[in-house]
Short mmCIF file of C-alpha atoms and ligand atoms in Angstrom, two decimals:
data_model
loop_
_atom_site.label_atom_id
_atom_site.label_comp_id
_atom_site.label_asym_id
_atom_site.label_seq_id
_atom_site.Cartn_x
_atom_site.Cartn_y
_atom_site.Cartn_z
CA UNK A 9 -0.04 -0.01 -0.02
CA UNK A 10 1.26 3.42 -1.02
CA UNK A 11 -1.65 5.58 -0.01
CA UNK A 12 -2.04 4.62 3.74
CA UNK A 13 -3.84 7.91 4.76
CA UNK A 14 -6.67 6.96 2.55
CA UNK A 15 -7.99 3.74 3.90
CA UNK A 16 -11.36 3.68 2.12
CA UNK A 17 -12.51 4.64 -1.39
CA UNK A 18 -13.37 8.32 -1.63
CA UNK A 19 -17.20 8.61 -0.91
CA UNK A 20 -19.92 11.11 -1.85
CA UNK A 21 -20.94 12.95 1.25
CA UNK A 22 -22.94 15.89 -0.16
CA UNK A 23 -22.41 19.63 -0.45
CA UNK A 24 -22.58 20.16 3.35
CA UNK A 25 -19.65 17.87 4.08
CA UNK A 26 -16.47 19.42 5.39
CA UNK A 27 -14.46 16.24 4.92
CA UNK A 28 -11.71 17.28 2.38
CA UNK A 29 -11.37 13.63 1.32
CA UNK A 30 -15.10 13.19 0.36
CA UNK A 31 -17.03 14.34 -2.76
CA UNK A 32 -19.40 17.09 -2.21
CA UNK A 33 -20.78 17.00 -5.82
CA UNK A 34 -19.51 13.94 -7.64
CA UNK A 35 -22.11 11.26 -6.99
CA UNK A 36 -21.13 8.66 -9.62
CA UNK A 37 -24.56 6.91 -9.90
CA UNK A 38 -26.59 10.07 -9.83
CA UNK A 39 -28.64 10.38 -13.11
CA UNK A 40 -28.34 13.77 -14.76
CA UNK A 41 -30.40 14.11 -17.92
CA UNK A 42 -29.98 10.80 -19.64
CA UNK A 43 -26.72 9.42 -18.13
CA UNK A 44 -25.16 8.89 -14.75
CA UNK A 45 -22.50 11.32 -13.64
CA UNK A 46 -19.95 8.60 -14.17
CA UNK A 47 -21.00 8.14 -17.77
CA UNK A 48 -21.38 11.79 -18.61
CA UNK A 49 -17.93 12.85 -17.25
CA UNK A 50 -15.84 9.71 -18.01
CA UNK A 51 -13.05 10.98 -15.86
CA UNK A 52 -9.51 9.72 -16.08
CA UNK A 53 -6.35 9.98 -14.06
CA UNK A 54 -3.02 10.39 -15.90
CA UNK A 55 0.07 8.28 -15.28
CA UNK A 56 2.61 10.92 -16.11
CA UNK A 57 2.19 14.09 -13.89
CA UNK A 58 0.67 12.00 -11.12
CA UNK A 59 2.96 9.03 -10.85
CA UNK A 60 6.07 9.78 -12.98
CA UNK A 61 6.91 13.26 -12.02
CA UNK A 62 8.95 13.83 -8.81
CA UNK A 63 8.06 17.51 -8.43
CA UNK A 64 11.17 18.96 -10.09
CA UNK A 65 11.32 22.16 -12.11
CA UNK A 66 13.91 23.89 -14.20
CA UNK A 67 15.40 25.40 -11.08
CA UNK A 68 15.28 22.56 -8.65
CA UNK A 69 15.10 18.88 -7.83
CA UNK A 70 11.98 16.75 -7.10
CA UNK A 71 10.17 17.55 -3.80
CA UNK A 72 7.49 14.84 -3.82
CA UNK A 73 7.23 11.78 -1.62
CA UNK A 74 7.20 9.10 -4.39
CA UNK A 75 8.97 5.85 -3.25
CA UNK A 76 8.24 4.14 -6.51
CA UNK A 77 10.45 6.75 -8.33
CA UNK A 78 13.50 5.69 -6.30
CA UNK A 79 16.28 5.65 -8.95
CA UNK A 80 18.40 3.07 -7.07
CA UNK A 81 15.93 0.30 -7.96
CA UNK A 82 16.08 -1.84 -11.08
CA UNK A 83 13.91 0.01 -13.62
CA UNK A 84 11.41 -2.82 -14.15
CA UNK A 85 11.03 -3.31 -10.41
CA UNK A 86 10.43 0.49 -10.07
CA UNK A 87 7.92 0.39 -12.92
CA UNK A 88 5.96 -2.40 -11.18
CA UNK A 89 5.92 -0.42 -7.91
CA UNK A 90 4.62 2.64 -9.81
CA UNK A 91 1.90 0.55 -11.45
CA UNK A 92 0.85 -0.83 -8.07
CA UNK A 93 0.73 2.72 -6.69
CA UNK A 94 -1.22 3.96 -9.78
CA UNK A 95 -3.93 1.33 -9.65
CA UNK A 96 -4.30 1.65 -5.81
CA UNK A 97 -4.87 5.34 -6.43
CA UNK A 98 -7.31 4.95 -9.36
CA UNK A 99 -9.29 2.47 -7.27
CA UNK A 100 -9.47 4.48 -4.19
CA UNK A 101 -10.29 7.71 -6.03
CA UNK A 102 -12.91 6.27 -8.32
CA UNK A 103 -12.01 7.67 -11.70
CA UNK A 104 -13.24 5.00 -14.13
CA UNK A 105 -10.37 5.56 -16.61
CA UNK A 106 -6.72 6.30 -16.86
CA UNK A 107 -4.27 7.37 -19.61
CA UNK A 108 -0.59 6.82 -20.23
CA UNK A 109 2.43 7.44 -22.54
CA UNK A 110 4.44 4.32 -23.48
CA UNK A 111 7.46 5.36 -21.42
CA UNK A 112 5.42 6.36 -18.41
CA UNK A 113 4.51 2.80 -18.02
CA UNK A 114 7.70 1.07 -19.09
CA UNK A 115 11.40 2.11 -18.88
CA UNK A 116 12.85 3.17 -22.18
CA UNK A 117 16.07 1.46 -23.16
CA UNK A 118 18.70 2.23 -25.77
CA UNK A 119 17.36 -0.57 -28.00
CA UNK A 120 13.86 -0.11 -29.37
CA UNK A 121 13.15 -3.77 -29.24
CA UNK A 122 14.05 -3.93 -25.59
CA UNK A 123 11.76 -0.89 -24.85
CA UNK A 124 8.97 -2.70 -26.67
CA UNK A 125 9.58 -5.84 -24.63
CA UNK A 126 9.40 -3.86 -21.38
CA UNK A 127 6.19 -2.16 -22.39
CA UNK A 128 4.57 -5.48 -23.47
CA UNK A 129 5.47 -7.13 -20.19
CA UNK A 130 3.97 -4.22 -18.13
CA UNK A 131 0.94 -3.90 -20.30
CA UNK A 132 0.14 -7.55 -19.53
CA UNK A 133 0.30 -6.64 -15.89
CA UNK A 134 -1.80 -3.50 -16.45
CA UNK A 135 -4.40 -5.74 -18.06
CA UNK A 136 -4.61 -7.81 -14.87
CA UNK A 137 -4.96 -4.69 -12.70
CA UNK A 138 -7.68 -3.39 -15.05
CA UNK A 139 -9.54 -6.69 -14.75
CA UNK A 140 -9.32 -6.65 -10.98
CA UNK A 141 -10.26 -3.04 -10.44
CA UNK A 142 -12.61 -2.42 -13.42
CA UNK A 143 -10.60 0.73 -14.34
CA UNK A 144 -10.48 1.27 -18.13
CA UNK A 145 -8.04 2.92 -20.51
CA UNK A 146 -9.35 6.29 -21.88
CA UNK A 147 -6.28 6.75 -24.08
CA UNK A 148 -2.72 5.70 -24.81
CA UNK A 149 -0.08 7.81 -26.52
CA UNK A 150 3.61 7.65 -27.32
CA UNK A 151 6.20 9.97 -25.88
CA UNK A 152 7.72 11.61 -28.93
CA UNK A 153 9.16 14.65 -27.19
CA UNK A 154 11.51 13.69 -24.20
CA UNK A 155 14.29 11.80 -25.87
CA UNK A 156 17.03 14.07 -27.43
CA UNK A 157 16.50 12.36 -30.87
CA UNK A 158 13.12 14.29 -31.01
CA UNK A 159 14.65 17.68 -30.29
CA UNK A 160 13.96 18.82 -33.84
CA UNK A 161 10.61 17.08 -34.04
CA UNK A 162 9.26 13.52 -34.59
CA UNK A 163 7.19 13.45 -37.78
CA UNK A 164 8.47 16.94 -38.72
CA UNK A 165 12.15 16.14 -38.10
CA UNK A 166 14.56 17.03 -40.90
CA UNK A 167 15.92 13.44 -40.73
CA UNK A 168 13.67 10.69 -42.11
CA UNK A 169 15.39 8.20 -39.75
CA UNK A 170 13.86 10.05 -36.79
CA UNK A 171 10.47 9.92 -38.63
CA UNK A 172 10.89 6.20 -38.99
CA UNK A 173 11.75 5.79 -35.28
CA UNK A 174 8.69 7.82 -34.31
CA UNK A 175 6.51 5.71 -36.59
CA UNK A 176 7.80 2.48 -35.05
CA UNK A 177 7.03 3.91 -31.60
CA UNK A 178 3.55 4.96 -32.43
CA UNK A 179 2.80 1.68 -33.98
CA UNK A 180 3.77 -0.19 -30.85
CA UNK A 181 1.93 2.27 -28.60
CA UNK A 182 -1.25 1.85 -30.69
CA UNK A 183 -0.88 -1.94 -30.50
CA UNK A 184 -0.71 -1.73 -26.75
CA UNK A 185 -3.53 0.69 -26.53
CA UNK A 186 -5.62 -1.63 -28.72
CA UNK A 187 -4.71 -4.58 -26.61
CA UNK A 188 -5.74 -2.82 -23.40
CA UNK A 189 -9.15 -1.77 -24.96
CA UNK A 190 -8.25 1.98 -25.15
CA UNK A 191 -11.17 4.18 -26.13
CA UNK A 192 -8.99 6.67 -27.97
CA UNK A 193 -5.42 7.09 -29.17
CA UNK A 194 -3.90 10.60 -28.71
CA UNK A 195 -1.08 12.46 -30.55
CA UNK A 196 0.27 15.58 -28.92
CA UNK A 197 2.86 17.20 -31.11
CA UNK A 198 4.98 18.89 -28.48
CA UNK A 199 8.08 19.00 -30.81
CA UNK A 200 6.11 19.22 -34.07
CA UNK A 201 6.88 22.87 -34.56
CA UNK A 202 9.97 25.05 -34.74
CA UNK A 203 12.25 27.51 -33.03
CA UNK A 204 13.50 29.54 -35.93
CA UNK A 205 12.45 29.97 -39.60
CA UNK A 206 16.19 30.21 -40.44
CA UNK A 207 16.47 26.48 -40.28
CA UNK A 208 12.93 25.40 -41.08
CA UNK A 209 11.19 24.40 -44.23
CA UNK A 210 7.45 24.84 -43.41
CA UNK A 211 6.22 23.18 -46.63
CA UNK A 212 8.27 20.02 -46.06
CA UNK A 213 7.37 19.71 -42.37
CA UNK A 214 3.74 20.11 -43.11
CA UNK A 215 3.83 17.35 -45.75
CA UNK A 216 5.79 15.06 -43.38
CA UNK A 217 3.24 15.59 -40.69
CA UNK A 218 0.32 14.82 -42.97
CA UNK A 219 2.03 11.69 -44.26
CA UNK A 220 2.59 10.57 -40.68
CA UNK A 221 -1.06 11.13 -39.74
CA UNK A 222 -2.21 9.21 -42.81
CA UNK A 223 -0.01 6.30 -41.84
CA UNK A 224 -1.38 6.32 -38.26
CA UNK A 225 -4.99 6.27 -39.68
CA UNK A 226 -4.14 3.47 -42.06
CA UNK A 227 -2.60 1.42 -39.38
CA UNK A 228 -5.64 1.96 -37.03
CA UNK A 229 -7.82 0.35 -39.70
CA UNK A 230 -5.32 -2.45 -40.39
CA UNK A 231 -5.35 -3.59 -36.82
CA UNK A 232 -9.12 -3.05 -36.34
CA UNK A 233 -8.67 -0.47 -33.54
CA UNK A 234 -12.16 1.17 -33.26
CA UNK A 235 -11.10 3.91 -30.81
CA UNK A 236 -10.83 7.49 -31.91
CA UNK A 237 -7.67 9.09 -33.08
CA UNK A 238 -7.21 12.56 -31.43
CA UNK A 239 -4.74 15.39 -31.97
CA UNK A 240 -4.09 17.66 -29.01
CA UNK A 241 -3.78 21.34 -30.06
CA UNK A 242 -1.21 23.55 -28.21
CA UNK A 243 0.21 26.81 -29.63
CA UNK A 244 3.78 26.61 -28.06
CA UNK A 245 5.84 25.07 -25.32
CA UNK A 246 8.15 23.22 -25.71
CA UNK A 247 8.71 24.63 -29.28
CA UNK A 248 8.19 28.24 -30.03
CA UNK A 249 5.59 27.70 -32.81
CA UNK A 250 3.64 24.50 -32.67
CA UNK A 251 1.80 23.33 -35.83
CA UNK A 252 -1.31 22.22 -33.92
CA UNK A 253 -1.76 25.82 -32.68
CA UNK A 254 -5.47 25.56 -31.79
CA UNK A 255 -8.66 23.72 -32.87
CA UNK A 256 -9.31 25.89 -35.87
CA UNK A 257 -5.79 25.43 -37.12
CA UNK A 258 -6.01 21.71 -36.62
CA UNK A 259 -9.29 21.57 -38.48
CA UNK A 260 -7.82 23.47 -41.41
CA UNK A 261 -4.84 21.11 -41.52
CA UNK A 262 -7.05 18.04 -41.40
CA UNK A 263 -9.39 19.32 -44.19
CA UNK A 264 -6.36 20.36 -46.37
CA UNK A 265 -4.94 16.90 -46.13
CA UNK A 266 -8.21 14.89 -46.34
CA UNK A 267 -7.93 13.70 -42.75
CA UNK A 268 -11.00 15.28 -41.13
CA UNK A 269 -12.99 12.08 -41.01
CA UNK A 270 -10.09 10.23 -39.27
CA UNK A 271 -9.11 12.59 -36.45
CA UNK A 272 -10.82 14.49 -33.68
CA UNK A 273 -9.31 16.82 -31.08
CA UNK A 274 -8.33 16.36 -27.44
CA UNK A 275 -8.74 19.84 -26.07
CA UNK A 276 -6.73 20.97 -23.03
CA UNK A 277 -7.95 23.90 -20.97
CA UNK A 278 -4.48 25.31 -20.35
CA UNK A 279 -3.57 25.03 -24.06
CA UNK A 280 -6.70 26.92 -25.05
CA UNK A 281 -5.69 29.96 -22.88
CA UNK A 282 -2.16 29.71 -24.06
CA UNK A 283 -3.51 30.15 -27.56
CA UNK A 284 -5.34 33.28 -26.45
CA UNK A 285 -8.74 31.69 -26.37
CA UNK A 286 -11.39 30.89 -23.76
CA UNK A 287 -11.53 27.16 -23.03
CA UNK A 288 -15.09 27.16 -24.15
CA UNK A 289 -14.21 28.81 -27.51
CA UNK A 290 -12.03 25.74 -28.32
CA UNK A 291 -14.78 23.38 -27.33
CA UNK A 292 -17.50 25.17 -29.23
CA UNK A 293 -15.24 25.35 -32.30
CA UNK A 294 -14.64 21.61 -32.22
CA UNK A 295 -18.35 20.85 -31.73
CA UNK A 296 -19.23 23.14 -34.62
CA UNK A 297 -16.69 21.62 -37.01
CA UNK A 298 -17.53 18.04 -36.03
CA UNK A 299 -14.14 17.14 -34.51
CA UNK A 300 -14.79 17.28 -30.81
CA UNK A 301 -13.28 14.32 -29.15
CA UNK A 302 -11.95 14.56 -25.55
CA UNK A 303 -10.71 16.95 -22.92
CA UNK A 304 -7.60 17.38 -20.86
CA UNK A 305 -9.22 19.01 -17.84
CA UNK A 306 -6.78 21.50 -16.34
CA UNK A 307 -6.27 25.21 -15.99
CA UNK A 308 -3.46 27.64 -16.22
CA UNK A 309 -2.72 30.52 -13.84
CA UNK A 310 -4.27 33.84 -14.85
CA UNK A 311 -0.92 35.67 -14.89
CA UNK A 312 1.60 32.99 -15.88
CA UNK A 313 2.05 32.47 -19.67
CA UNK A 314 2.91 28.85 -19.51
CA UNK A 315 1.36 25.38 -19.18
CA UNK A 316 1.03 25.07 -15.39
CA UNK A 317 -1.52 22.23 -15.68
CA UNK A 318 -3.33 23.07 -12.45
CA UNK A 319 -6.38 21.20 -11.28
CA UNK A 320 -9.59 22.77 -12.60
CA UNK A 321 -11.46 24.73 -9.93
CA UNK A 322 -13.65 27.14 -11.68
CA UNK A 323 -17.29 26.01 -11.88
CA UNK A 324 -18.12 28.98 -14.06
CA UNK A 325 -15.50 28.14 -16.67
CA UNK A 326 -16.31 24.43 -16.65
CA UNK A 327 -20.06 24.89 -16.73
CA UNK A 328 -19.77 26.67 -20.04
CA UNK A 329 -17.42 23.98 -21.40
CA UNK A 330 -19.72 21.16 -20.24
CA UNK A 331 -22.72 22.97 -21.56
CA UNK A 332 -21.25 22.98 -25.07
CA UNK A 333 -20.23 19.37 -24.81
CA UNK A 334 -23.76 18.46 -23.79
CA UNK A 335 -25.17 20.56 -26.56
CA UNK A 336 -23.09 18.57 -28.95
CA UNK A 337 -24.48 15.24 -27.59
CA UNK A 338 -22.02 14.61 -24.87
CA UNK A 339 -18.81 12.55 -24.90
CA UNK A 340 -18.72 9.61 -27.26
CA UNK A 341 -15.28 7.88 -26.75
CA UNK A 342 -13.75 10.88 -25.01
CA UNK A 343 -13.80 12.02 -21.33
CA UNK A 344 -12.40 14.45 -18.90
CA UNK A 345 -8.78 13.42 -18.34
CA UNK A 346 -6.86 15.13 -15.47
CA UNK A 347 -3.66 16.16 -17.27
CA UNK A 348 -2.83 17.95 -14.06
CA UNK A 349 0.15 18.69 -11.88
CA UNK A 350 0.23 19.42 -8.17
CA UNK A 351 2.10 22.48 -7.16
CA UNK A 352 5.69 21.65 -6.29
CA UNK A 353 5.07 22.41 -2.62
CA UNK A 354 2.21 19.91 -2.33
CA UNK A 355 4.64 17.21 -1.24
CA UNK A 356 2.54 14.61 0.31
CA UNK A 357 1.09 11.59 -1.44
CA UNK A 358 -2.28 12.47 -0.10
CA UNK A 359 -2.16 15.78 -1.95
CA UNK A 360 -2.73 13.75 -5.08
CA UNK A 361 -6.15 12.91 -3.67
CA UNK A 362 -6.80 16.50 -2.75
CA UNK A 363 -6.09 17.70 -6.22
CA UNK A 364 -8.26 15.11 -7.94
CA UNK A 365 -11.22 15.53 -5.49
CA UNK A 366 -11.05 19.27 -6.30
CA UNK A 367 -11.19 18.57 -9.99
CA UNK A 368 -13.78 15.88 -9.88
CA UNK A 369 -16.14 17.94 -7.70
CA UNK A 370 -15.65 21.01 -10.03
CA UNK A 371 -16.59 18.91 -12.95
CA UNK A 372 -19.57 17.36 -11.24
CA UNK A 373 -21.02 20.57 -10.17
CA UNK A 374 -20.40 22.08 -13.64
CA UNK A 375 -22.35 19.11 -15.15
CA UNK A 376 -25.33 20.02 -13.01
CA UNK A 377 -25.19 23.67 -13.95
CA UNK A 378 -24.83 22.78 -17.68
CA UNK A 379 -27.67 20.29 -17.63
CA UNK A 380 -30.01 22.91 -15.90
CA UNK A 381 -29.19 25.51 -18.48
CA UNK A 382 -29.84 22.98 -21.25
CA UNK A 383 -33.11 21.73 -19.67
CA UNK A 384 -34.41 25.27 -19.46
CA UNK A 385 -33.11 26.27 -22.94
CA UNK A 386 -32.02 29.45 -21.17
CA UNK A 387 -29.13 30.18 -23.54
CA UNK A 388 -30.75 28.55 -26.62
CA UNK A 389 -33.73 30.81 -26.44
CA UNK A 390 -31.44 33.85 -26.50
CA UNK A 391 -29.74 32.58 -29.66
CA UNK A 392 -32.99 31.71 -31.36
CA UNK A 393 -34.30 35.29 -30.74
CA UNK A 394 -31.01 36.99 -31.63
CA UNK A 395 -30.73 35.19 -35.05
CA UNK A 396 -34.51 35.05 -35.78
CA UNK A 397 -34.09 37.30 -38.89
CA UNK A 398 -32.05 34.56 -40.66
CA UNK A 399 -35.06 32.28 -40.53
CA UNK A 400 -37.33 34.94 -42.07
CA UNK A 401 -37.67 35.67 -45.72
CA UNK A 402 -34.73 37.96 -46.34
CA UNK A 403 -32.23 35.94 -44.24
CA UNK A 404 -33.37 32.63 -45.72
CA UNK A 405 -33.17 33.96 -49.29
CA UNK A 406 -29.62 35.32 -48.75
CA UNK A 407 -28.45 31.92 -47.35
CA UNK A 408 -30.20 30.09 -50.12
CA UNK A 409 -28.10 31.99 -52.66
CA UNK A 410 -30.97 33.90 -54.23
CA UNK A 411 -29.13 37.20 -53.85
CA UNK A 412 -25.91 38.89 -55.04
CA UNK A 413 -24.55 42.31 -54.03
CA UNK A 414 -26.62 44.05 -56.73
CA UNK A 415 -29.98 42.50 -55.81
CA UNK A 416 -29.35 43.24 -52.14
CA UNK A 417 -28.44 46.78 -52.99
CA UNK A 418 -31.74 47.11 -54.84
CA UNK A 419 -33.46 45.62 -51.76
CA UNK A 420 -31.92 48.21 -49.52
CA UNK A 421 -32.91 51.04 -51.71
CA UNK A 422 -36.52 49.81 -52.47
CA UNK A 423 -37.23 49.31 -48.78
CA UNK A 424 -35.17 52.23 -47.56
CA UNK A 425 -33.56 49.92 -45.10
CA UNK A 426 -32.04 51.37 -41.91
CA UNK A 427 -31.76 48.55 -39.36
CA UNK A 428 -31.69 49.51 -35.69
CA UNK A 429 -28.93 48.09 -33.49
CA UNK A 430 -30.20 45.83 -30.61
CA UNK A 431 -28.60 45.13 -27.26
CA UNK A 432 -26.37 41.99 -26.97
CA UNK A 433 -27.22 41.93 -23.25
CA UNK A 434 -23.83 40.40 -22.26
CA UNK A 435 -24.13 41.47 -18.64
CA UNK A 436 -27.59 40.17 -18.32
CA UNK A 437 -26.55 36.80 -19.74
CA UNK A 438 -23.50 36.67 -17.41
CA UNK A 439 -25.91 37.22 -14.52
CA UNK A 440 -28.16 34.48 -15.88
CA UNK A 441 -25.25 32.01 -15.92
CA UNK A 442 -24.32 33.11 -12.40
CA UNK A 443 -27.80 32.29 -11.13
CA UNK A 444 -27.55 28.82 -12.44
CA UNK A 445 -24.17 28.41 -10.72
CA UNK A 446 -25.62 29.74 -7.44
CA UNK A 447 -28.82 27.72 -7.45
CA UNK A 448 -27.69 24.29 -8.55
CA UNK A 449 -28.27 21.54 -6.09
C1 XLS B 512 1.52 18.70 -22.72
C2 XLS B 512 0.46 17.83 -23.11
C3 XLS B 512 0.68 16.36 -22.82
C4 XLS B 512 -0.30 15.54 -23.52
C5 XLS B 512 0.03 14.12 -23.65
O1 XLS B 512 1.43 19.94 -22.68
O2 XLS B 512 -0.71 18.30 -22.47
O3 XLS B 512 0.56 16.15 -21.51
O4 XLS B 512 -1.60 15.66 -23.01
O5 XLS B 512 1.23 13.94 -24.42
NI1 NI B 513 -2.56 17.37 -22.45
NI1 NI B 514 -0.48 20.44 -21.56
#
């Protein structure tokens, strides 16, 4: 046992509870609209920040109490201890899913074949833990950014041998994800970007990336993997310019290369704000373009311009996000995955529970707010009224293509048109959303 301070699974105790290790809003079996909270939110814990990261930063060493990361152990023994800790945590916390990178789970070796053998052996053990605990895999992915060989990119590397190495790695990570019943496979292109245009051929790198993504999609069909392929947009960090800048950029790239039916997006809250967008903007754009897939549920700091990956805590922000997800029909294969890091001073193992309980309760309460707004058509009615003209004769005939500039010009002159501006009522609507947040129960 690694989490001795938490002896029982975290339980729902209701909003009045002061127990910091109980849920005040997340009541897994509670039915909200047409699904239980568990099935709506499909929450997942991540292997990397939670179990692989010792709490180091660019200025200092690890601060966390993580015995399974003890570097003096044999790497496979340490990986097994880490897996035991991870599944004990998932089970006590009650997130129904988890996610991992290949080399979070298994130690990477100099030889690719040996790294694959490590991962295969550990994946077999993960399958047993999954069977015993009922925890499922939301998604798997390959780490194509940590090793120095990927410093200049994986698929977008100037050296085709690096491309080949990345392809081999993704193939194996997809095989393992498939074997473990993963609901999705994610590609985050942390190094698929560039530092300076002086050494970068944008045309070549774009073509390389498209070829890579076509190969991944072909392989998915070859092996009969039925999960969803997801790209995770991020504008920068670690590279200065990342090609998957935001949802709209990814959508344009997919359409340009005929990939829009093969890929969706995994939208991360902190990446949205790094791109200069509201989190909900990214979600609404994905829903509207038909590529919404999954969420990395985290948040940045209001004043820090980097990916701090904090646990989500704003019900207001997440209510709007969840509202747009519900409007789009809810999650299909995706879910809310905690791609979240504790602060470096949150040293104790139990702090991992505090972070996740905070995030899970925030999402659960947000779901209730979103469902209430949906049930009352509160925001839908506003839109219907605001755009009503487009359903009337003039609007409909414009959209149907019955007009050109000349005929519209005649229309304006004939009717002496002088449309009056109307209020957008932003503050009234913000107050409306606040009332939902206040009154939810
Ligand atoms: C980093 C990304 C990463 C992906 C998985 O910023 O969020 O954690 O989610 O490779
Ligand atoms: Ni992420
Ligand atoms: Ni991130």
